[in-house]
Coordinates of C-alpha atoms in Angstrom, one line a residue:
Chain A
X1 CA 108.9 -125.1 105.2
X2 CA 107.5 -123.3 108.2
X3 CA 109.4 -125.9 110.3
X4 CA 112.7 -124.8 108.6
X5 CA 111.9 -121.1 109.1
X6 CA 111.1 -121.7 112.7
X7 CA 114.4 -123.4 113.2
X8 CA 116.3 -120.6 111.4
X9 CA 114.6 -117.9 113.5
X10 CA 115.3 -119.8 116.7
X11 CA 118.9 -120.1 115.6
X12 CA 119.3 -116.4 114.8
X13 CA 117.8 -115.4 118.1
X14 CA 120.2 -117.7 119.9
X15 CA 123.1 -116.4 117.7
X16 CA 122.4 -112.8 118.7
X17 CA 123.3 -113.7 122.3
X18 CA 126.5 -115.5 121.1
X19 CA 127.4 -112.4 119.1
X20 CA 127.0 -110.2 122.2
X21 CA 129.2 -112.4 124.3
X22 CA 131.8 -112.8 121.5
X23 CA 131.9 -109.0 120.8
X24 CA 133.0 -108.5 124.4
X25 CA 135.6 -111.1 124.1
X26 CA 136.8 -109.6 120.8
X27 CA 137.3 -106.2 122.4
X28 CA 139.3 -107.7 125.2
X29 CA 141.3 -109.7 122.7
X30 CA 141.9 -107.0 120.2
X31 CA 142.8 -104.2 122.7
X32 CA 144.2 -105.9 125.8
X33 CA 145.6 -108.9 123.9
X34 CA 144.4 -111.3 126.6
X35 CA 142.7 -114.6 125.8
X36 CA 140.2 -114.5 128.5
X37 CA 139.4 -118.1 129.4
X38 CA 137.2 -116.8 132.2
X39 CA 135.0 -114.8 129.8
X40 CA 132.0 -117.2 130.1
X41 CA 132.4 -117.3 133.8
X42 CA 131.6 -113.6 133.8
X43 CA 128.4 -114.4 132.0
X44 CA 127.8 -117.0 134.7
X45 CA 128.4 -114.5 137.5
X46 CA 126.0 -112.0 136.0
X47 CA 123.4 -114.8 135.7
X48 CA 123.7 -115.7 139.4
X49 CA 123.7 -112.1 140.4
X50 CA 120.4 -111.5 138.5
X51 CA 119.0 -114.6 140.1
X52 CA 120.1 -113.5 143.5
X53 CA 118.5 -110.0 143.1
X54 CA 115.4 -111.7 141.9
X55 CA 115.0 -114.2 144.7
X56 CA 116.2 -111.9 147.5
X57 CA 114.5 -108.6 146.6
X58 CA 112.3 -109.8 143.7
X59 CA 114.1 -107.4 141.3
X60 CA 112.8 -107.9 137.8
X61 CA 115.7 -109.2 135.6
X62 CA 115.2 -106.4 133.1
X63 CA 115.4 -103.9 135.8
X64 CA 118.5 -105.5 137.3
X65 CA 120.3 -104.7 134.1
X66 CA 120.8 -101.2 135.7
X67 CA 122.5 -102.8 138.6
X68 CA 124.4 -105.8 137.1
X69 CA 125.9 -104.0 134.1
X70 CA 127.8 -101.3 136.1
X71 CA 128.9 -103.8 138.6
X72 CA 130.3 -106.1 135.9
X73 CA 132.0 -103.1 134.3
X74 CA 133.7 -102.3 137.6
X75 CA 134.6 -106.0 138.1
X76 CA 136.3 -106.0 134.7
X77 CA 138.3 -102.9 135.6
X78 CA 139.4 -104.4 138.9
X79 CA 140.2 -107.7 137.2
X80 CA 142.4 -105.8 134.7
X81 CA 144.1 -103.7 137.3
X82 CA 144.9 -106.3 139.9
X83 CA 145.2 -109.6 138.0
X84 CA 145.8 -109.0 134.3
X85 CA 147.8 -105.8 134.2
X86 CA 150.8 -107.4 136.1
X87 CA 150.8 -110.2 133.4
X88 CA 150.8 -107.8 130.5
X89 CA 154.3 -108.6 129.4
X90 CA 154.2 -112.3 130.1
X91 CA 154.0 -115.0 127.5
X92 CA 150.7 -116.0 126.0
X93 CA 150.7 -119.3 128.0
X94 CA 151.1 -117.4 131.3
X95 CA 148.1 -115.2 130.4
X96 CA 146.1 -118.4 129.7
X97 CA 147.1 -119.9 133.1
X98 CA 146.0 -116.8 135.0
X99 CA 142.6 -116.6 133.3
X100 CA 142.2 -120.4 133.5
X101 CA 142.9 -120.2 137.2
X102 CA 140.3 -117.5 137.5
X103 CA 137.8 -119.6 135.6
X104 CA 138.4 -122.6 137.8
X105 CA 138.1 -120.4 140.9
X106 CA 134.9 -118.7 139.7
X107 CA 133.2 -122.0 138.7
X108 CA 133.9 -123.5 142.0
X109 CA 133.1 -120.4 143.9
X110 CA 129.6 -120.5 142.4
X111 CA 129.4 -124.2 143.3
X112 CA 130.5 -123.3 146.8
X113 CA 128.0 -120.5 147.2
X114 CA 124.9 -121.8 145.3
X115 CA 125.5 -125.5 144.9
X116 CA 125.1 -127.4 141.6
X117 CA 121.3 -127.0 141.2
X118 CA 119.8 -125.2 138.2
X119 CA 118.7 -121.7 139.3
X120 CA 115.9 -120.2 137.2
X121 CA 114.2 -116.9 137.1
X122 CA 110.7 -116.8 135.8
X123 CA 109.3 -113.8 134.1
X124 CA 105.7 -114.7 133.1
X125 CA 105.3 -112.5 130.1
X126 CA 108.8 -113.1 128.8
X127 CA 107.9 -116.8 128.4
X128 CA 104.8 -116.1 126.3
X129 CA 105.2 -116.5 122.6
X130 CA 104.9 -114.0 119.8
X131 CA 103.7 -115.6 116.5
X132 CA 104.3 -114.1 113.1
X133 CA 103.2 -116.0 110.0
X134 CA 103.2 -119.3 111.8
X135 CA 106.7 -118.8 113.3
X136 CA 106.8 -118.2 117.0
X137 CA 109.3 -117.2 119.6
X138 CA 109.2 -116.2 123.2
X139 CA 109.3 -112.5 124.1
X140 CA 112.4 -113.2 126.3
X141 CA 114.4 -114.5 123.4
X142 CA 113.2 -111.8 121.1
X143 CA 114.2 -109.1 123.6
X144 CA 117.6 -110.7 124.1
X145 CA 118.2 -110.8 120.4
X146 CA 117.0 -107.2 119.8
X147 CA 119.1 -105.7 122.6
X148 CA 122.1 -107.8 121.6
X149 CA 121.9 -106.5 118.0
X150 CA 121.3 -102.9 119.1
X151 CA 124.3 -103.1 121.4
X152 CA 126.6 -104.6 118.8
X153 CA 125.6 -101.8 116.4
X154 CA 126.1 -99.2 119.1
X155 CA 129.6 -100.6 119.7
X156 CA 130.3 -100.4 116.0
X157 CA 129.3 -96.8 116.0
X158 CA 131.4 -96.1 119.1
X159 CA 134.5 -97.8 117.7
X160 CA 134.3 -95.7 114.5
X161 CA 133.0 -92.4 115.7
X162 CA 133.9 -91.6 119.3
X163 CA 137.3 -90.6 120.7
X164 CA 137.1 -93.6 123.1
X165 CA 136.5 -96.0 120.2
X166 CA 139.3 -94.5 118.1
X167 CA 141.7 -94.7 121.0
X168 CA 140.8 -98.3 121.6
X169 CA 141.2 -99.0 117.8
X170 CA 144.6 -97.3 117.8
X171 CA 145.8 -99.4 120.8
X172 CA 144.5 -102.6 119.1
X173 CA 146.4 -101.6 115.9
X174 CA 149.7 -100.7 117.5
X175 CA 150.1 -100.4 121.2
X176 CA 153.5 -98.8 121.2
X177 CA 152.7 -96.1 118.7
X178 CA 149.5 -95.4 120.6
X179 CA 151.5 -94.9 123.7
X180 CA 153.9 -92.6 121.9
X181 CA 151.0 -90.5 120.7
X182 CA 150.1 -89.9 124.3
X183 CA 147.2 -92.3 124.7
X184 CA 147.1 -93.6 128.3
X185 CA 147.2 -97.2 127.3
X186 CA 146.9 -98.8 130.7
X187 CA 143.8 -96.8 131.5
X188 CA 142.3 -97.8 128.2
X189 CA 143.1 -101.4 128.9
X190 CA 140.9 -101.1 132.0
X191 CA 138.1 -99.5 130.0
X192 CA 138.3 -102.3 127.4
X193 CA 138.2 -105.0 130.0
X194 CA 135.3 -103.2 131.8
X195 CA 133.4 -102.9 128.5
X196 CA 133.9 -106.6 127.7
X197 CA 132.8 -107.5 131.2
X198 CA 129.8 -105.2 131.0
X199 CA 128.7 -106.9 127.8
X200 CA 128.9 -110.3 129.4
X201 CA 126.8 -108.8 132.2
X202 CA 124.1 -107.7 129.9
X203 CA 124.2 -111.1 128.1
X204 CA 123.9 -112.9 131.5
X205 CA 120.8 -110.8 132.5
X206 CA 119.2 -111.2 129.1
X207 CA 119.5 -115.0 129.0
X208 CA 118.4 -115.8 132.5
X209 CA 114.7 -115.8 131.7
X210 CA 115.2 -118.8 129.4
X211 CA 118.5 -120.3 130.5
X212 CA 119.1 -121.7 134.0
X213 CA 122.2 -120.6 135.9
X214 CA 124.5 -123.4 137.1
X215 CA 128.3 -123.4 137.9
X216 CA 129.4 -124.7 134.5
X217 CA 127.0 -122.7 132.3
X218 CA 129.8 -120.2 131.5
X219 CA 132.1 -122.8 130.0
X220 CA 129.7 -123.2 127.1
X221 CA 129.7 -119.5 126.4
X222 CA 133.5 -119.3 126.6
X223 CA 133.8 -122.0 124.0
X224 CA 131.1 -120.4 121.8
X225 CA 132.6 -117.0 122.0
X226 CA 136.0 -118.3 121.0
X227 CA 134.6 -120.2 118.1
X228 CA 132.8 -117.1 117.0
X229 CA 135.9 -115.0 117.2
X230 CA 137.9 -117.5 115.2
X231 CA 135.2 -117.8 112.6
X232 CA 134.6 -114.1 112.3
X233 CA 138.2 -113.0 112.3
X234 CA 140.0 -111.5 115.2
X235 CA 139.1 -107.9 116.1
X236 CA 136.5 -107.9 113.4
X237 CA 133.1 -106.7 114.8
X238 CA 131.1 -107.5 111.7
X239 CA 132.7 -110.9 111.7
X240 CA 131.7 -111.5 115.3
X241 CA 128.1 -110.6 114.7
X242 CA 127.8 -112.7 111.6
X243 CA 129.8 -115.5 113.2
X244 CA 127.5 -115.5 116.2
X245 CA 124.4 -115.7 114.2
X246 CA 125.9 -118.4 111.9
X247 CA 126.8 -120.5 115.0
X248 CA 123.3 -120.1 116.5
X249 CA 121.7 -121.3 113.3
X250 CA 124.0 -124.3 113.0
X251 CA 123.3 -125.3 116.6
X252 CA 119.5 -125.0 116.1
X253 CA 119.4 -126.7 112.7
X254 CA 121.5 -129.6 114.2
X255 CA 119.1 -129.8 117.1
X256 CA 116.0 -129.8 114.9
X257 CA 117.1 -132.1 112.1
X258 CA 119.7 -134.4 113.5
X259 CA 119.8 -134.7 117.3
X260 CA 119.7 -132.1 120.1
X261 CA 122.5 -134.0 121.8
X262 CA 124.8 -133.3 118.9
X263 CA 124.6 -129.5 118.7
X264 CA 128.0 -128.9 120.1
X265 CA 129.5 -131.6 118.0
X266 CA 128.2 -129.9 114.9
X267 CA 129.6 -126.5 116.0
X268 CA 133.0 -128.1 116.6
X269 CA 132.9 -129.9 113.3
X270 CA 132.1 -126.6 111.5
X271 CA 135.0 -125.0 113.4
X272 CA 137.5 -127.6 112.3
X273 CA 136.2 -127.4 108.7
X274 CA 136.6 -123.6 108.7
X275 CA 140.1 -123.9 110.1
X276 CA 141.0 -126.3 107.2
X277 CA 139.5 -124.2 104.5
X278 CA 140.1 -120.6 105.8
X279 CA 142.4 -120.6 108.9
X280 CA 142.2 -116.8 109.0
X281 CA 138.5 -116.9 109.6
X282 CA 135.6 -116.3 107.3
X283 CA 136.2 -112.5 107.3
X284 CA 139.9 -112.6 106.9
X285 CA 142.6 -112.1 109.5
X286 CA 145.3 -109.4 109.8
X287 CA 148.8 -109.0 111.2
X288 CA 147.2 -108.5 114.6
X289 CA 146.5 -112.2 114.7
X290 CA 150.1 -113.1 115.3
X291 CA 150.3 -111.3 118.7
X292 CA 147.5 -113.4 120.3
X293 CA 148.6 -116.6 118.6
X294 CA 146.4 -116.9 115.6
X295 CA 148.4 -117.6 112.5
Chain B
X1 CA 168.7 -133.2 132.9
X2 CA 171.7 -133.8 135.2
X3 CA 172.9 -137.2 136.5
X4 CA 171.9 -136.1 139.9
X5 CA 168.3 -135.7 138.9
X6 CA 168.3 -139.1 137.3
X7 CA 169.7 -140.5 140.5
X8 CA 167.0 -138.7 142.5
X9 CA 164.3 -140.2 140.2
X10 CA 165.8 -143.7 140.7
X11 CA 165.8 -143.3 144.4
X12 CA 162.2 -142.1 144.4
X13 CA 161.2 -145.1 142.2
X14 CA 162.9 -147.5 144.6
X15 CA 161.2 -145.9 147.6
X16 CA 157.9 -146.2 145.7
X17 CA 158.6 -149.9 145.0
X18 CA 159.3 -150.6 148.7
X19 CA 156.4 -148.5 150.1
X20 CA 153.8 -151.4 150.2
X21 CA 156.1 -153.4 152.4
X22 CA 155.7 -150.7 155.1
X23 CA 152.3 -149.3 154.4
X24 CA 149.3 -151.7 154.3
X25 CA 146.6 -149.1 154.8
X26 CA 144.3 -149.5 151.8
X27 CA 143.3 -145.8 151.8
X28 CA 146.9 -144.7 151.6
X29 CA 147.5 -147.2 148.8
X30 CA 144.4 -145.8 147.0
X31 CA 145.8 -142.3 147.2
X32 CA 149.1 -143.6 145.9
X33 CA 147.4 -145.3 142.9
X34 CA 145.5 -142.1 142.1
X35 CA 148.7 -140.1 142.4
X36 CA 150.5 -142.4 140.0
X37 CA 147.7 -142.1 137.5
X38 CA 148.1 -138.3 137.7
X39 CA 151.9 -138.6 137.4
X40 CA 151.4 -140.6 134.3
X41 CA 148.9 -138.2 132.7
X42 CA 150.9 -135.1 133.8
X43 CA 154.1 -136.5 132.3
X44 CA 152.3 -137.2 129.1
X45 CA 150.8 -133.7 129.1
X46 CA 154.3 -132.3 129.6
X47 CA 155.7 -134.0 126.5
X48 CA 153.7 -131.4 124.5
X49 CA 154.6 -128.7 127.0
X50 CA 158.3 -129.3 126.2
X51 CA 157.5 -128.1 122.7
X52 CA 155.6 -125.1 124.1
X53 CA 152.1 -126.4 123.5
X54 CA 149.5 -126.1 126.2
X55 CA 146.9 -128.8 125.9
X56 CA 143.6 -128.8 127.8
X57 CA 142.4 -131.8 125.7
X58 CA 144.0 -134.6 127.7
X59 CA 140.7 -135.6 129.3
X60 CA 139.6 -136.6 125.8
X61 CA 142.5 -139.1 125.4
X62 CA 142.0 -140.3 129.0
X63 CA 138.3 -140.9 128.3
X64 CA 138.9 -142.6 124.9
X65 CA 141.4 -144.9 126.6
X66 CA 138.9 -145.7 129.4
X67 CA 136.0 -146.4 127.0
X68 CA 138.1 -148.4 124.6
X69 CA 139.3 -150.9 127.3
X70 CA 135.8 -151.1 128.8
X71 CA 133.9 -151.6 125.6
X72 CA 136.3 -154.2 124.3
X73 CA 136.2 -156.0 127.6
X74 CA 132.5 -155.9 128.5
X75 CA 131.0 -156.0 125.0
X76 CA 133.5 -158.1 123.1
X77 CA 135.3 -160.0 125.8
X78 CA 138.7 -158.8 124.8
X79 CA 141.4 -159.2 127.6
X80 CA 142.1 -155.8 129.3
X81 CA 145.9 -156.2 128.8
X82 CA 145.2 -156.2 125.1
X83 CA 142.6 -153.6 125.8
X84 CA 145.2 -151.2 127.2
X85 CA 147.2 -151.5 124.0
X86 CA 144.1 -150.9 121.9
X87 CA 143.3 -147.9 124.2
X88 CA 146.7 -146.4 123.3
X89 CA 146.0 -146.8 119.6
X90 CA 142.5 -145.4 119.8
X91 CA 143.6 -142.4 121.9
X92 CA 146.4 -141.6 119.4
X93 CA 143.9 -141.9 116.6
X94 CA 141.5 -139.6 118.3
X95 CA 144.2 -137.1 118.9
X96 CA 144.6 -136.8 115.1
X97 CA 141.4 -134.7 115.1
X98 CA 143.3 -132.1 117.1
X99 CA 146.2 -132.2 114.6
X100 CA 144.3 -129.8 112.4
X101 CA 144.0 -127.0 114.9
X102 CA 147.5 -127.8 116.2
X103 CA 149.0 -127.0 112.9
X104 CA 146.7 -124.2 112.0
X105 CA 146.5 -122.3 115.3
X106 CA 148.9 -121.1 117.8
X107 CA 148.9 -120.8 121.6
X108 CA 145.5 -119.9 123.1
X109 CA 143.5 -121.0 120.1
X110 CA 144.9 -124.5 120.0
X111 CA 144.3 -124.7 123.8
X112 CA 140.7 -123.7 123.3
X113 CA 140.2 -126.2 120.5
X114 CA 141.5 -128.9 122.7
X115 CA 139.1 -127.9 125.4
X116 CA 136.2 -128.0 122.9
X117 CA 137.3 -131.4 121.8
X118 CA 136.8 -132.8 125.3
X119 CA 133.3 -131.4 125.3
X120 CA 132.5 -133.0 122.0
X121 CA 133.7 -136.4 123.1
X122 CA 131.8 -136.2 126.4
X123 CA 128.6 -135.4 124.5
X124 CA 129.3 -138.2 122.0
X125 CA 129.8 -140.7 124.9
X126 CA 126.4 -139.7 126.3
X127 CA 124.8 -139.9 122.9
X128 CA 126.2 -143.2 121.6
X129 CA 124.1 -145.3 123.9
X130 CA 124.4 -148.7 122.1
X131 CA 128.2 -148.4 122.4
X132 CA 128.7 -146.6 125.7
X133 CA 125.5 -147.2 127.6
X134 CA 125.0 -143.4 127.6
X135 CA 125.2 -141.5 130.9
X136 CA 124.7 -144.6 132.9
X137 CA 128.1 -145.9 131.9
X138 CA 129.8 -149.3 131.8
X139 CA 130.7 -151.4 134.7
X140 CA 133.6 -153.9 134.5
X141 CA 133.4 -157.1 136.5
X142 CA 135.4 -157.2 139.8
X143 CA 137.8 -159.7 141.3
X144 CA 138.9 -161.5 138.1
X145 CA 142.6 -161.7 139.0
X146 CA 145.9 -160.7 137.3
X147 CA 144.9 -161.8 133.9
X148 CA 142.1 -159.3 133.9
X149 CA 143.7 -156.5 136.0
X150 CA 140.9 -156.7 138.5
X151 CA 141.6 -157.3 142.2
X152 CA 140.0 -157.0 145.6
X153 CA 143.2 -155.5 147.1
X154 CA 145.0 -152.3 146.2
X155 CA 148.6 -153.7 146.2
X156 CA 148.5 -155.3 142.7
X157 CA 147.0 -152.1 141.2
X158 CA 149.8 -150.2 142.9
X159 CA 152.5 -152.2 141.3
X160 CA 151.0 -152.3 137.9
X161 CA 150.5 -148.5 137.8
X162 CA 153.9 -147.9 139.3
X163 CA 155.5 -150.0 136.5
X164 CA 153.6 -148.0 134.0
X165 CA 154.8 -144.7 135.6
X166 CA 158.4 -146.0 135.6
X167 CA 158.2 -146.8 131.9
X168 CA 156.7 -143.4 131.1
X169 CA 159.1 -141.4 133.2
X170 CA 162.0 -143.3 131.7
X171 CA 160.6 -142.6 128.2
X172 CA 160.2 -138.9 129.0
X173 CA 163.8 -138.7 130.3
X174 CA 165.0 -140.4 127.2
X175 CA 162.9 -138.2 124.9
X176 CA 164.0 -135.0 126.6
X177 CA 167.6 -135.7 126.0
X178 CA 167.2 -137.2 122.6
X179 CA 167.5 -135.3 119.3
X180 CA 163.7 -135.0 119.2
X181 CA 163.8 -133.5 122.7
X182 CA 166.3 -130.9 121.6
X183 CA 164.2 -130.0 118.6
X184 CA 161.1 -129.7 120.8
X185 CA 162.9 -127.4 123.2
X186 CA 164.2 -125.3 120.4
X187 CA 160.7 -125.2 118.8
X188 CA 159.4 -123.8 122.1
X189 CA 161.9 -120.9 121.9
X190 CA 161.8 -120.1 118.2
X191 CA 159.7 -122.2 115.8
X192 CA 160.7 -120.2 112.7
X193 CA 164.4 -120.7 113.4
X194 CA 164.2 -124.4 113.8
X195 CA 162.1 -124.7 110.7
X196 CA 164.8 -122.8 108.8
X197 CA 167.3 -125.3 110.0
X198 CA 165.3 -128.0 108.2
X199 CA 163.4 -129.6 111.1
X200 CA 160.0 -130.9 110.0
X201 CA 158.1 -129.0 112.8
X202 CA 154.7 -130.2 111.7
X203 CA 155.7 -133.9 112.0
X204 CA 157.3 -133.1 115.3
X205 CA 154.2 -131.5 116.7
X206 CA 151.8 -134.2 115.4
X207 CA 154.1 -137.0 116.5
X208 CA 154.4 -135.6 120.0
X209 CA 150.6 -135.2 120.2
X210 CA 150.0 -138.8 119.2
X211 CA 152.5 -140.2 121.7
X212 CA 151.3 -138.0 124.5
X213 CA 147.7 -139.0 123.7
X214 CA 148.6 -142.7 123.6
X215 CA 150.2 -142.6 127.0
X216 CA 147.3 -140.7 128.4
X217 CA 145.0 -143.3 126.9
X218 CA 146.9 -146.1 128.7
X219 CA 146.4 -144.4 132.0
X220 CA 142.8 -143.7 131.2
X221 CA 142.4 -147.5 130.5
X222 CA 144.1 -148.4 133.7
X223 CA 141.9 -146.0 135.7
X224 CA 138.8 -147.5 134.1
X225 CA 139.8 -150.9 135.3
X226 CA 140.7 -149.6 138.7
X227 CA 137.5 -147.7 139.2
X228 CA 135.2 -150.4 137.7
X229 CA 132.7 -147.7 136.6
X230 CA 133.2 -145.8 133.4
X231 CA 130.8 -142.9 132.7
X232 CA 131.0 -139.8 130.5
X233 CA 131.0 -137.1 133.3
X234 CA 134.0 -138.6 135.1
X235 CA 136.1 -140.1 132.3
X236 CA 135.7 -137.0 130.1
X237 CA 135.9 -134.6 133.0
X238 CA 137.6 -131.4 132.0
X239 CA 138.4 -130.4 135.6
X240 CA 139.8 -133.8 136.6
X241 CA 141.8 -134.9 133.6
X242 CA 142.4 -131.7 131.5
X243 CA 142.8 -128.9 133.9
X244 CA 144.3 -130.8 136.8
X245 CA 147.3 -132.4 134.8
X246 CA 147.9 -128.9 133.4
X247 CA 147.9 -127.4 136.8
X248 CA 150.2 -130.1 138.2
X249 CA 152.6 -129.4 135.3
X250 CA 152.5 -125.7 135.7
X251 CA 152.8 -125.7 139.5
X252 CA 155.8 -128.1 139.3
X253 CA 157.4 -126.6 136.2
X254 CA 156.1 -126.9 132.7
X255 CA 158.5 -128.3 130.2
X256 CA 161.0 -129.7 132.7
X257 CA 161.4 -133.4 133.5
X258 CA 161.0 -133.4 137.3
X259 CA 158.6 -130.5 137.6
X260 CA 155.4 -132.3 136.4
X261 CA 156.3 -135.3 138.6
X262 CA 156.7 -133.1 141.7
X263 CA 153.6 -131.2 140.8
X264 CA 151.5 -134.4 140.5
X265 CA 153.0 -135.9 143.7
X266 CA 152.3 -132.8 145.7
X267 CA 149.0 -131.7 144.4
X268 CA 147.1 -135.1 144.1
X269 CA 147.2 -136.1 147.8
X270 CA 146.6 -132.4 148.7
X271 CA 143.6 -132.3 146.4
X272 CA 142.3 -135.7 147.8
X273 CA 142.8 -134.4 151.4
X274 CA 141.0 -131.2 150.7
X275 CA 138.2 -133.1 149.0
X276 CA 137.6 -135.5 151.9
X277 CA 138.1 -133.0 154.7
X278 CA 135.7 -130.5 153.2
X279 CA 133.4 -133.0 151.7
X280 CA 130.4 -131.1 152.9
X281 CA 131.6 -127.9 151.1
X282 CA 131.4 -128.4 147.4
X283 CA 133.9 -126.7 145.2
X284 CA 136.3 -125.6 148.0
X285 CA 139.1 -127.8 146.9
X286 CA 139.1 -126.5 143.3
X287 CA 138.7 -122.9 144.5
X288 CA 142.0 -123.4 146.3
X289 CA 143.4 -124.9 143.1
X290 CA 142.4 -121.9 141.1
X291 CA 143.9 -119.4 143.5
X292 CA 147.1 -121.6 143.7
X293 CA 147.4 -121.4 139.9
X294 CA 147.0 -117.6 139.9
X295 CA 149.5 -117.2 142.7
X296 CA 152.1 -119.6 141.3
X297 CA 151.9 -117.9 137.8
X298 CA 152.3 -114.5 139.4
X299 CA 155.1 -115.3 141.8
X300 CA 156.9 -118.3 140.3
X301 CA 156.1 -118.3 136.5
X302 CA 158.6 -121.2 136.1
X303 CA 156.9 -123.4 138.7
X304 CA 158.4 -125.0 141.8
X305 CA 161.4 -126.4 140.0
X306 CA 162.4 -122.9 138.7
X307 CA 161.5 -121.3 142.0
X308 CA 163.8 -123.7 143.9
X309 CA 166.6 -123.1 141.5
X310 CA 166.3 -119.3 141.9
X311 CA 166.1 -119.7 145.7
X312 CA 169.3 -121.8 145.7
X313 CA 171.1 -119.4 143.4
X314 CA 170.0 -116.5 145.5
X315 CA 171.3 -118.3 148.7
X316 CA 174.6 -119.2 147.1
X317 CA 175.1 -115.6 145.9
X318 CA 174.2 -114.5 149.4
X319 CA 176.8 -116.8 150.9
X320 CA 179.4 -115.7 148.4
X321 CA 178.8 -112.0 149.1
X322 CA 179.1 -112.7 152.8
X323 CA 182.5 -114.4 152.1
X324 CA 183.6 -111.3 150.2
X325 CA 182.5 -109.1 153.0
X326 CA 184.6 -111.2 155.4
X327 CA 187.7 -111.0 153.3

């Protein structure tokens, strides 16, 4: 029984990070209507960045949040302004190609700069375990989970309560009407992209104490984030949160009870089954789905 | 597809047939064999692109083909010629897993599912040690002669893969101009409209997927025999056999007949050259690929074929306006 609870807890902790990455993707998706195939690569960049700050100037990863997050935000804004904005009216396939090109470039840029080795950052205390009722987890993972959940909740609040959030929501709902109401859509696109990128930045920093950086690490997060978004329903923040946690649990349970090598296989199997049973995602889709290509 | 293009393809095929008479350099022939493998996979990838579907799952079919022929040959002693046919069947069967997302999802989400599918098969290939020998891989015996598609020299491989390419390109030309091809092209433009006309679009999509997968599986099987070593990271490599065929197709001109061939013929030797000349610098060749993709999409969304057409139209118009000025 403790064994099962242990696995469930580990899954939830992992799922929190997936949710964080997926929420960023969801904002980009919902507002900018770009399927960002390079989303995980942004996580990867943030990881390398944190590693670099740590090895060059021994900056503690949790301190480097203050440096990495704003820089990722700016990167997202620049990405939108110079690469994605000119593609705004192109077909969905063209948008895929551009972000795919970006992802191929970034992966190999990392390989070029840092080689294929695993780069790790060790924070002594973050690797120690906290044990409650026989169930244990490392501080690093607990912190990652707590921060991720707090951020997702804060985003929720922002989307519902602030002017920025309402404007983003309006653009997500109907871009043309939003524009007619005087919302500077292009500027908000940059903000949304920046926000999404900043979230990947935070995720990257939070996971580096327990997940090594290597050029292909982002590909895993891209896939997970997309599966979460499909499961949770496009543009649905609650869906992304629950979807992320759900995925983390599936991955860990498979690893514990079946075979660690089959974790991804299980995730994909669940994905296919959900598609068959509920193609609009667990938390229902909306008319918005049509624009980015979900039926 | 004009007659002139078909003539051009015929001439290109003839030149390719005669090439080994002039060129004896084994390295050049090796590049040619690799290029033909990519032409085959890119043309197969493009069959789906004609209908507007962007797949990044072709590494899965390539790998399934490679593993089928190798497992049958090494573990069960099945002749590789038979193995290639079995590879086609197995790849088509594997592609049916993707039929679900293909019918349920559109655009980006199908593309993503196809990407995930490659990952799943790669992990399964590492996991299923008794069948696949895990990450160590399977080695096929060398120098067994024509009956086993295994030679010391590159020439025989060259002719076998060229024959495969000719068949596949001919098939692609035929399909493009057939009734199915018209339906596919119409589906790319407006799926609802063509469904309203009574075309069974689901069957069309799944059928194209299966055929495209079978062809890719055949080239994967050939590549396995050519390379002698079959292992998960290479045969199910997303970069090598999913992204690169897609890149070739996009750069040449997605959904056209000649575009993917031009893309593969230009990009494969270029990639090999970049890889060998910068062999000390990991990743550089694919960095250039990534940038090339972004630039092409930004400047020539229709690929080289479309860019060339536009350029010619522009020059012709320029010439006409000059004439008018003269009059």
